[in-house]
């Protein structure tokens, strides 16, 4: 990984920090993919937004600001993962008052953020709307102390059901919705043996591809659905990681939403 906050020399983009009230026109937009790893998966979206704005200032990024009495940096977030969920595929877009090299921007922001909030990719936006390119997410869910055969039976029951109604509290109050219809694929993976070969606590592994719908269907909603159809109640909190999100192909694969902006080879960090 690249350097992070606290290193002796941190790369910057501009010679001077962006002035608070600068409202120069937007000349470039850059789209970024970042990861939330390890303990930093517990960072809320609001806390990440504050940390990212601090990183922009620390890296002297020439970010564009909104108009008005309280200008704020122009940052657009796309489909942020829930608090407590790790992710290898979070996305945002920033508007800039001056052109920058995307790789230099990626490196500077990565250095300015704490380890575990890692900037992986940066591309110049070439048009289109970033949220419109996010149709589905690929999730990896570890279920400690759940037997693989038990999980497989629950998944079979889930797949066989025409609908699986679950409840969740939303901003609009308690909602009931179908967790089954949004699931494009659901599969049980074989557990990985321990390096020593010694017996380990069982840990079933579930992989999901879930379509973006309203209200959104999250991994915990699918786990609630497994409880509804098969009375599966994991004794330990699951460990959830988003592996990818983006557009769907006809075969059900997920395409990185930044691919449409690329010109030549990808710019990838870490």
PDB file of C-alpha atoms in Angstrom, residues 3-269:
ATOM      1  CA  UNK A   3       1.933   5.841   2.510  1.00  0.00           C
ATOM      2  CA  UNK A   4      -0.655   7.208   4.915  1.00  0.00           C
ATOM      3  CA  UNK A   5      -1.078  10.058   7.373  1.00  0.00           C
ATOM      4  CA  UNK A   6       1.891  10.468   9.661  1.00  0.00           C
ATOM      5  CA  UNK A   7       4.621   9.831   7.080  1.00  0.00           C
ATOM      6  CA  UNK A   8       7.427  12.427   7.063  1.00  0.00           C
ATOM      7  CA  UNK A   9       6.664  13.720   3.577  1.00  0.00           C
ATOM      8  CA  UNK A  10       3.150  13.515   2.204  1.00  0.00           C
ATOM      9  CA  UNK A  11       2.527  14.178  -1.490  1.00  0.00           C
ATOM     10  CA  UNK A  12       0.324  17.112  -2.387  1.00  0.00           C
ATOM     11  CA  UNK A  13      -1.404  18.221  -5.581  1.00  0.00           C
ATOM     12  CA  UNK A  14      -1.351  22.039  -5.403  1.00  0.00           C
ATOM     13  CA  UNK A  15       1.276  24.433  -4.098  1.00  0.00           C
ATOM     14  CA  UNK A  16      -1.203  26.236  -1.862  1.00  0.00           C
ATOM     15  CA  UNK A  17      -4.197  24.904   0.065  1.00  0.00           C
ATOM     16  CA  UNK A  18      -7.574  25.543  -1.545  1.00  0.00           C
ATOM     17  CA  UNK A  19      -9.053  28.800  -0.149  1.00  0.00           C
ATOM     18  CA  UNK A  20     -12.299  28.335   1.761  1.00  0.00           C
ATOM     19  CA  UNK A  21     -14.381  30.596  -0.449  1.00  0.00           C
ATOM     20  CA  UNK A  22     -12.954  29.844  -3.867  1.00  0.00           C
ATOM     21  CA  UNK A  23     -15.754  29.299  -6.367  1.00  0.00           C
ATOM     22  CA  UNK A  24     -13.784  29.039  -9.590  1.00  0.00           C
ATOM     23  CA  UNK A  25     -15.526  27.009 -12.308  1.00  0.00           C
ATOM     24  CA  UNK A  26     -15.245  23.239 -12.389  1.00  0.00           C
ATOM     25  CA  UNK A  27     -12.685  22.208 -15.033  1.00  0.00           C
ATOM     26  CA  UNK A  28     -12.313  18.503 -14.218  1.00  0.00           C
ATOM     27  CA  UNK A  29     -14.145  15.725 -12.409  1.00  0.00           C
ATOM     28  CA  UNK A  30     -12.356  12.684 -11.012  1.00  0.00           C
ATOM     29  CA  UNK A  31     -13.980   9.428  -9.942  1.00  0.00           C
ATOM     30  CA  UNK A  32     -12.371   7.432  -7.164  1.00  0.00           C
ATOM     31  CA  UNK A  33     -12.636   3.888  -5.849  1.00  0.00           C
ATOM     32  CA  UNK A  34     -11.637   3.360  -2.230  1.00  0.00           C
ATOM     33  CA  UNK A  35     -11.671   0.544   0.334  1.00  0.00           C
ATOM     34  CA  UNK A  36     -12.751   0.271   3.974  1.00  0.00           C
ATOM     35  CA  UNK A  37     -10.672  -2.439   5.629  1.00  0.00           C
ATOM     36  CA  UNK A  38     -10.058  -3.916   9.071  1.00  0.00           C
ATOM     37  CA  UNK A  39     -11.267  -1.831  12.041  1.00  0.00           C
ATOM     38  CA  UNK A  40     -11.968   1.099   9.691  1.00  0.00           C
ATOM     39  CA  UNK A  41     -15.020  -0.810   8.421  1.00  0.00           C
ATOM     40  CA  UNK A  42     -16.757   0.601  11.493  1.00  0.00           C
ATOM     41  CA  UNK A  43     -16.298   4.139  10.145  1.00  0.00           C
ATOM     42  CA  UNK A  44     -19.733   5.627   9.463  1.00  0.00           C
ATOM     43  CA  UNK A  45     -20.392   7.343   6.155  1.00  0.00           C
ATOM     44  CA  UNK A  46     -20.516  10.717   7.919  1.00  0.00           C
ATOM     45  CA  UNK A  47     -17.167  10.111   9.630  1.00  0.00           C
ATOM     46  CA  UNK A  48     -15.607   8.996   6.353  1.00  0.00           C
ATOM     47  CA  UNK A  49     -16.891  12.138   4.639  1.00  0.00           C
ATOM     48  CA  UNK A  50     -15.209  14.283   7.329  1.00  0.00           C
ATOM     49  CA  UNK A  51     -11.961  12.312   7.029  1.00  0.00           C
ATOM     50  CA  UNK A  52     -12.020  12.613   3.240  1.00  0.00           C
ATOM     51  CA  UNK A  53     -12.524  16.384   3.369  1.00  0.00           C
ATOM     52  CA  UNK A  54      -9.561  16.641   5.755  1.00  0.00           C
ATOM     53  CA  UNK A  55      -7.522  14.531   3.346  1.00  0.00           C
ATOM     54  CA  UNK A  56      -8.410  16.897   0.480  1.00  0.00           C
ATOM     55  CA  UNK A  57      -7.110  19.837   2.516  1.00  0.00           C
ATOM     56  CA  UNK A  58      -3.977  17.982   3.652  1.00  0.00           C
ATOM     57  CA  UNK A  59      -3.155  16.963   0.081  1.00  0.00           C
ATOM     58  CA  UNK A  60      -3.877  20.506  -1.178  1.00  0.00           C
ATOM     59  CA  UNK A  61      -6.296  19.210  -3.795  1.00  0.00           C
ATOM     60  CA  UNK A  62      -7.816  22.075  -5.867  1.00  0.00           C
ATOM     61  CA  UNK A  63     -11.367  20.942  -5.117  1.00  0.00           C
ATOM     62  CA  UNK A  64     -14.280  23.060  -6.327  1.00  0.00           C
ATOM     63  CA  UNK A  65     -16.692  24.530  -3.777  1.00  0.00           C
ATOM     64  CA  UNK A  66     -20.410  25.180  -3.804  1.00  0.00           C
ATOM     65  CA  UNK A  67     -21.838  28.697  -3.883  1.00  0.00           C
ATOM     66  CA  UNK A  68     -23.494  30.429  -0.935  1.00  0.00           C
ATOM     67  CA  UNK A  69     -22.652  31.567   2.583  1.00  0.00           C
ATOM     68  CA  UNK A  70     -21.340  28.141   3.631  1.00  0.00           C
ATOM     69  CA  UNK A  71     -19.435  26.714   0.665  1.00  0.00           C
ATOM     70  CA  UNK A  72     -18.547  23.050   0.861  1.00  0.00           C
ATOM     71  CA  UNK A  73     -16.398  20.860  -1.380  1.00  0.00           C
ATOM     72  CA  UNK A  74     -18.196  19.308  -4.312  1.00  0.00           C
ATOM     73  CA  UNK A  75     -18.081  15.591  -3.547  1.00  0.00           C
ATOM     74  CA  UNK A  76     -20.687  13.064  -4.689  1.00  0.00           C
ATOM     75  CA  UNK A  77     -20.859   9.629  -3.055  1.00  0.00           C
ATOM     76  CA  UNK A  78     -22.373   6.550  -4.690  1.00  0.00           C
ATOM     77  CA  UNK A  79     -24.058   3.758  -2.730  1.00  0.00           C
ATOM     78  CA  UNK A  80     -21.956   3.734   0.445  1.00  0.00           C
ATOM     79  CA  UNK A  81     -21.689   0.450   2.376  1.00  0.00           C
ATOM     80  CA  UNK A  82     -23.393   0.229   5.802  1.00  0.00           C
ATOM     81  CA  UNK A  83     -21.353   0.932   8.934  1.00  0.00           C
ATOM     82  CA  UNK A  84     -19.522  -2.200  10.071  1.00  0.00           C
ATOM     83  CA  UNK A  85     -19.246  -3.624   6.566  1.00  0.00           C
ATOM     84  CA  UNK A  86     -15.839  -3.867   4.895  1.00  0.00           C
ATOM     85  CA  UNK A  87     -15.592  -2.964   1.233  1.00  0.00           C
ATOM     86  CA  UNK A  88     -13.177  -3.139  -1.662  1.00  0.00           C
ATOM     87  CA  UNK A  89     -15.452  -1.114  -3.922  1.00  0.00           C
ATOM     88  CA  UNK A  90     -16.689   2.246  -2.638  1.00  0.00           C
ATOM     89  CA  UNK A  91     -17.019   5.126  -5.100  1.00  0.00           C
ATOM     90  CA  UNK A  92     -17.127   8.904  -5.111  1.00  0.00           C
ATOM     91  CA  UNK A  93     -16.640  11.798  -7.515  1.00  0.00           C
ATOM     92  CA  UNK A  94     -14.932  15.109  -6.837  1.00  0.00           C
ATOM     93  CA  UNK A  95     -15.129  18.329  -8.865  1.00  0.00           C
ATOM     94  CA  UNK A  96     -11.868  20.246  -9.316  1.00  0.00           C
ATOM     95  CA  UNK A  97     -10.940  23.840 -10.126  1.00  0.00           C
ATOM     96  CA  UNK A  98      -7.703  22.781 -11.839  1.00  0.00           C
ATOM     97  CA  UNK A  99      -6.682  19.727 -13.804  1.00  0.00           C
ATOM     98  CA  UNK A 100      -4.672  17.081 -11.959  1.00  0.00           C
ATOM     99  CA  UNK A 101      -3.027  13.782 -12.823  1.00  0.00           C
ATOM    100  CA  UNK A 102      -5.349  11.043 -11.519  1.00  0.00           C
ATOM    101  CA  UNK A 103      -2.515   8.823 -10.254  1.00  0.00           C
ATOM    102  CA  UNK A 104      -0.894  11.730  -8.389  1.00  0.00           C
ATOM    103  CA  UNK A 105      -4.275  12.536  -6.867  1.00  0.00           C
ATOM    104  CA  UNK A 106      -4.793   8.908  -5.840  1.00  0.00           C
ATOM    105  CA  UNK A 107      -1.382   8.701  -4.186  1.00  0.00           C
ATOM    106  CA  UNK A 108      -1.784  12.022  -2.347  1.00  0.00           C
ATOM    107  CA  UNK A 109      -5.223  11.154  -0.969  1.00  0.00           C
ATOM    108  CA  UNK A 110      -4.109   7.653   0.006  1.00  0.00           C
ATOM    109  CA  UNK A 111      -1.191   9.145   1.950  1.00  0.00           C
ATOM    110  CA  UNK A 112      -3.498  11.615   3.711  1.00  0.00           C
ATOM    111  CA  UNK A 113      -6.000   8.993   4.908  1.00  0.00           C
ATOM    112  CA  UNK A 114      -5.559   6.506   7.756  1.00  0.00           C
ATOM    113  CA  UNK A 115      -4.481   2.937   6.912  1.00  0.00           C
ATOM    114  CA  UNK A 116      -7.677   0.973   6.282  1.00  0.00           C
ATOM    115  CA  UNK A 117      -9.213   3.804   4.272  1.00  0.00           C
ATOM    116  CA  UNK A 118      -7.308   3.120   1.087  1.00  0.00           C
ATOM    117  CA  UNK A 119      -7.647   4.947  -2.231  1.00  0.00           C
ATOM    118  CA  UNK A 120      -7.359   2.275  -4.918  1.00  0.00           C
ATOM    119  CA  UNK A 121      -8.195   3.889  -8.221  1.00  0.00           C
ATOM    120  CA  UNK A 122      -8.779   7.286  -9.845  1.00  0.00           C
ATOM    121  CA  UNK A 123      -9.975   8.154 -13.341  1.00  0.00           C
ATOM    122  CA  UNK A 124     -11.078  11.332 -15.088  1.00  0.00           C
ATOM    123  CA  UNK A 125     -14.856  11.369 -15.496  1.00  0.00           C
ATOM    124  CA  UNK A 126     -15.745  11.171 -19.180  1.00  0.00           C
ATOM    125  CA  UNK A 127     -19.464  11.817 -18.896  1.00  0.00           C
ATOM    126  CA  UNK A 128     -22.482   9.919 -17.704  1.00  0.00           C
ATOM    127  CA  UNK A 129     -23.760   9.669 -14.161  1.00  0.00           C
ATOM    128  CA  UNK A 130     -21.755   7.526 -11.728  1.00  0.00           C
ATOM    129  CA  UNK A 131     -24.738   6.307  -9.651  1.00  0.00           C
ATOM    130  CA  UNK A 132     -26.472   5.160 -12.848  1.00  0.00           C
ATOM    131  CA  UNK A 133     -23.591   2.722 -13.398  1.00  0.00           C
ATOM    132  CA  UNK A 134     -24.167   0.928 -10.102  1.00  0.00           C
ATOM    133  CA  UNK A 135     -26.793  -1.741 -10.657  1.00  0.00           C
ATOM    134  CA  UNK A 136     -25.645  -4.497  -8.306  1.00  0.00           C
ATOM    135  CA  UNK A 137     -23.185  -5.441  -5.548  1.00  0.00           C
ATOM    136  CA  UNK A 138     -21.142  -8.593  -4.944  1.00  0.00           C
ATOM    137  CA  UNK A 139     -20.943  -9.548  -1.256  1.00  0.00           C
ATOM    138  CA  UNK A 140     -18.755 -12.040   0.643  1.00  0.00           C
ATOM    139  CA  UNK A 141     -20.183 -13.066   4.030  1.00  0.00           C
ATOM    140  CA  UNK A 142     -18.333 -15.128   6.621  1.00  0.00           C
ATOM    141  CA  UNK A 143     -20.564 -16.894   9.155  1.00  0.00           C
ATOM    142  CA  UNK A 144     -18.422 -18.161  12.063  1.00  0.00           C
ATOM    143  CA  UNK A 145     -19.718 -21.227  13.926  1.00  0.00           C
ATOM    144  CA  UNK A 146     -22.194 -22.046  11.144  1.00  0.00           C
ATOM    145  CA  UNK A 147     -21.836 -25.430   9.460  1.00  0.00           C
ATOM    146  CA  UNK A 148     -21.543 -25.305   5.667  1.00  0.00           C
ATOM    147  CA  UNK A 149     -24.189 -28.018   5.195  1.00  0.00           C
ATOM    148  CA  UNK A 150     -26.655 -26.090   7.370  1.00  0.00           C
ATOM    149  CA  UNK A 151     -26.066 -22.926   5.345  1.00  0.00           C
ATOM    150  CA  UNK A 152     -26.445 -24.796   2.062  1.00  0.00           C
ATOM    151  CA  UNK A 153     -29.827 -26.191   3.138  1.00  0.00           C
ATOM    152  CA  UNK A 154     -30.975 -22.685   4.109  1.00  0.00           C
ATOM    153  CA  UNK A 155     -29.823 -21.268   0.770  1.00  0.00           C
ATOM    154  CA  UNK A 156     -31.668 -24.015  -1.117  1.00  0.00           C
ATOM    155  CA  UNK A 157     -34.859 -23.085   0.744  1.00  0.00           C
ATOM    156  CA  UNK A 158     -34.281 -19.386  -0.004  1.00  0.00           C
ATOM    157  CA  UNK A 159     -33.760 -20.037  -3.727  1.00  0.00           C
ATOM    158  CA  UNK A 160     -36.839 -22.255  -3.923  1.00  0.00           C
ATOM    159  CA  UNK A 161     -39.104 -19.595  -2.400  1.00  0.00           C
ATOM    160  CA  UNK A 162     -41.055 -17.318  -4.741  1.00  0.00           C
ATOM    161  CA  UNK A 163     -40.705 -14.468  -2.266  1.00  0.00           C
ATOM    162  CA  UNK A 164     -39.104 -14.001   1.145  1.00  0.00           C
ATOM    163  CA  UNK A 165     -40.624 -11.154   3.127  1.00  0.00           C
ATOM    164  CA  UNK A 166     -38.440  -9.469   5.740  1.00  0.00           C
ATOM    165  CA  UNK A 167     -38.826  -6.375   7.910  1.00  0.00           C
ATOM    166  CA  UNK A 168     -36.353  -3.576   8.545  1.00  0.00           C
ATOM    167  CA  UNK A 169     -36.539  -0.162  10.127  1.00  0.00           C
ATOM    168  CA  UNK A 170     -35.875   2.544   7.521  1.00  0.00           C
ATOM    169  CA  UNK A 171     -35.974   6.339   7.587  1.00  0.00           C
ATOM    170  CA  UNK A 172     -39.629   6.033   6.564  1.00  0.00           C
ATOM    171  CA  UNK A 173     -40.384   3.659   9.448  1.00  0.00           C
ATOM    172  CA  UNK A 174     -40.638  -0.123   9.544  1.00  0.00           C
ATOM    173  CA  UNK A 175     -40.881  -1.592   6.050  1.00  0.00           C
ATOM    174  CA  UNK A 176     -41.713  -5.069   4.811  1.00  0.00           C
ATOM    175  CA  UNK A 177     -40.183  -6.066   1.485  1.00  0.00           C
ATOM    176  CA  UNK A 178     -39.156  -9.065  -0.590  1.00  0.00           C
ATOM    177  CA  UNK A 179     -35.489  -9.977  -0.058  1.00  0.00           C
ATOM    178  CA  UNK A 180     -35.647 -12.768  -2.632  1.00  0.00           C
ATOM    179  CA  UNK A 181     -36.440 -10.778  -5.793  1.00  0.00           C
ATOM    180  CA  UNK A 182     -33.296  -8.624  -5.592  1.00  0.00           C
ATOM    181  CA  UNK A 183     -30.895 -11.579  -5.281  1.00  0.00           C
ATOM    182  CA  UNK A 184     -29.358 -12.392  -8.676  1.00  0.00           C
ATOM    183  CA  UNK A 185     -27.146 -15.184  -7.368  1.00  0.00           C
ATOM    184  CA  UNK A 186     -26.484 -16.795  -3.995  1.00  0.00           C
ATOM    185  CA  UNK A 187     -23.982 -19.554  -3.360  1.00  0.00           C
ATOM    186  CA  UNK A 188     -22.174 -21.329  -0.534  1.00  0.00           C
ATOM    187  CA  UNK A 189     -18.391 -21.497  -0.800  1.00  0.00           C
ATOM    188  CA  UNK A 190     -16.250 -24.300   0.585  1.00  0.00           C
ATOM    189  CA  UNK A 191     -14.374 -23.246   3.742  1.00  0.00           C
ATOM    190  CA  UNK A 192     -10.638 -22.607   3.440  1.00  0.00           C
ATOM    191  CA  UNK A 193      -8.508 -24.990   5.547  1.00  0.00           C
ATOM    192  CA  UNK A 194      -6.277 -23.544   8.244  1.00  0.00           C
ATOM    193  CA  UNK A 195      -2.570 -23.266   7.270  1.00  0.00           C
ATOM    194  CA  UNK A 196      -1.575 -25.736   9.995  1.00  0.00           C
ATOM    195  CA  UNK A 197      -4.205 -28.239   8.957  1.00  0.00           C
ATOM    196  CA  UNK A 198      -5.497 -28.341  12.515  1.00  0.00           C
ATOM    197  CA  UNK A 199      -9.261 -28.392  13.169  1.00  0.00           C
ATOM    198  CA  UNK A 200     -10.753 -24.931  13.306  1.00  0.00           C
ATOM    199  CA  UNK A 201     -14.072 -23.427  14.336  1.00  0.00           C
ATOM    200  CA  UNK A 202     -16.431 -23.932  11.382  1.00  0.00           C
ATOM    201  CA  UNK A 203     -17.071 -20.855   9.279  1.00  0.00           C
ATOM    202  CA  UNK A 204     -19.571 -21.063   6.452  1.00  0.00           C
ATOM    203  CA  UNK A 205     -19.097 -18.642   3.573  1.00  0.00           C
ATOM    204  CA  UNK A 206     -21.895 -17.088   1.554  1.00  0.00           C
ATOM    205  CA  UNK A 207     -21.491 -15.129  -1.688  1.00  0.00           C
ATOM    206  CA  UNK A 208     -24.243 -12.907  -3.042  1.00  0.00           C
ATOM    207  CA  UNK A 209     -24.887 -10.723  -6.038  1.00  0.00           C
ATOM    208  CA  UNK A 210     -27.752  -8.369  -5.207  1.00  0.00           C
ATOM    209  CA  UNK A 211     -29.467  -5.943  -7.562  1.00  0.00           C
ATOM    210  CA  UNK A 212     -29.912  -2.307  -6.537  1.00  0.00           C
ATOM    211  CA  UNK A 213     -33.608  -1.800  -5.824  1.00  0.00           C
ATOM    212  CA  UNK A 214     -35.763   0.497  -3.698  1.00  0.00           C
ATOM    213  CA  UNK A 215     -35.824  -0.111  -0.801  1.00  0.00           C
ATOM    214  CA  UNK A 216     -32.289  -1.481  -1.020  1.00  0.00           C
ATOM    215  CA  UNK A 217     -31.723  -5.115  -0.086  1.00  0.00           C
ATOM    216  CA  UNK A 218     -28.614  -5.448   2.075  1.00  0.00           C
ATOM    217  CA  UNK A 219     -26.696  -8.555   3.181  1.00  0.00           C
ATOM    218  CA  UNK A 220     -28.370  -8.455   6.589  1.00  0.00           C
ATOM    219  CA  UNK A 221     -31.754  -8.542   4.840  1.00  0.00           C
ATOM    220  CA  UNK A 222     -30.750 -11.730   3.018  1.00  0.00           C
ATOM    221  CA  UNK A 223     -29.583 -13.223   6.320  1.00  0.00           C
ATOM    222  CA  UNK A 224     -32.973 -12.275   7.769  1.00  0.00           C
ATOM    223  CA  UNK A 225     -34.516 -14.085   4.815  1.00  0.00           C
ATOM    224  CA  UNK A 226     -32.517 -17.227   5.615  1.00  0.00           C
ATOM    225  CA  UNK A 227     -33.904 -17.028   9.131  1.00  0.00           C
ATOM    226  CA  UNK A 228     -37.434 -16.742   7.748  1.00  0.00           C
ATOM    227  CA  UNK A 229     -37.192 -19.738   5.391  1.00  0.00           C
ATOM    228  CA  UNK A 230     -34.888 -22.027   7.392  1.00  0.00           C
ATOM    229  CA  UNK A 231     -34.652 -20.662  10.938  1.00  0.00           C
ATOM    230  CA  UNK A 232     -30.923 -20.017  10.411  1.00  0.00           C
ATOM    231  CA  UNK A 233     -29.658 -17.916  13.317  1.00  0.00           C
ATOM    232  CA  UNK A 234     -25.875 -17.365  13.251  1.00  0.00           C
ATOM    233  CA  UNK A 235     -24.496 -17.495  16.829  1.00  0.00           C
ATOM    234  CA  UNK A 236     -21.759 -14.966  15.995  1.00  0.00           C
ATOM    235  CA  UNK A 237     -22.056 -11.700  14.091  1.00  0.00           C
ATOM    236  CA  UNK A 238     -21.243 -12.231  10.409  1.00  0.00           C
ATOM    237  CA  UNK A 239     -18.248 -10.570   8.743  1.00  0.00           C
ATOM    238  CA  UNK A 240     -19.418  -8.877   5.558  1.00  0.00           C
ATOM    239  CA  UNK A 241     -17.264  -7.537   2.716  1.00  0.00           C
ATOM    240  CA  UNK A 242     -18.390  -5.880  -0.490  1.00  0.00           C
ATOM    241  CA  UNK A 243     -16.100  -7.184  -3.238  1.00  0.00           C
ATOM    242  CA  UNK A 244     -17.501  -5.217  -6.173  1.00  0.00           C
ATOM    243  CA  UNK A 245     -20.337  -3.055  -7.385  1.00  0.00           C
ATOM    244  CA  UNK A 246     -21.220  -1.782 -10.823  1.00  0.00           C
ATOM    245  CA  UNK A 247     -23.193  -2.554 -13.956  1.00  0.00           C
ATOM    246  CA  UNK A 248     -24.485  -6.035 -14.772  1.00  0.00           C
ATOM    247  CA  UNK A 249     -23.693  -8.016 -17.895  1.00  0.00           C
ATOM    248  CA  UNK A 250     -26.197 -10.406 -19.467  1.00  0.00           C
ATOM    249  CA  UNK A 251     -24.278 -13.240 -17.791  1.00  0.00           C
ATOM    250  CA  UNK A 252     -24.706 -11.679 -14.331  1.00  0.00           C
ATOM    251  CA  UNK A 253     -21.103 -10.453 -13.983  1.00  0.00           C
ATOM    252  CA  UNK A 254     -20.385  -7.035 -12.469  1.00  0.00           C
ATOM    253  CA  UNK A 255     -18.423  -4.425 -14.444  1.00  0.00           C
ATOM    254  CA  UNK A 256     -16.436  -1.758 -12.584  1.00  0.00           C
ATOM    255  CA  UNK A 257     -18.307   1.561 -13.052  1.00  0.00           C
ATOM    256  CA  UNK A 258     -15.003   3.325 -13.753  1.00  0.00           C
ATOM    257  CA  UNK A 259     -14.282   1.171 -16.807  1.00  0.00           C
ATOM    258  CA  UNK A 260     -16.414   3.417 -19.015  1.00  0.00           C
ATOM    259  CA  UNK A 261     -14.153   6.367 -18.114  1.00  0.00           C
ATOM    260  CA  UNK A 262     -10.833   4.693 -18.774  1.00  0.00           C
ATOM    261  CA  UNK A 263      -8.586   5.520 -21.674  1.00  0.00           C
ATOM    262  CA  UNK A 264      -6.047   2.729 -21.943  1.00  0.00           C
ATOM    263  CA  UNK A 265      -4.699   0.884 -18.911  1.00  0.00           C
ATOM    264  CA  UNK A 266      -6.351   1.156 -15.514  1.00  0.00           C
ATOM    265  CA  UNK A 267      -4.752   3.288 -12.811  1.00  0.00           C
ATOM    266  CA  UNK A 268      -4.686   1.030  -9.786  1.00  0.00           C
ATOM    267  CA  UNK A 269      -3.052   1.466  -6.405  1.00  0.00           C
TER     268      UNK A 269
END
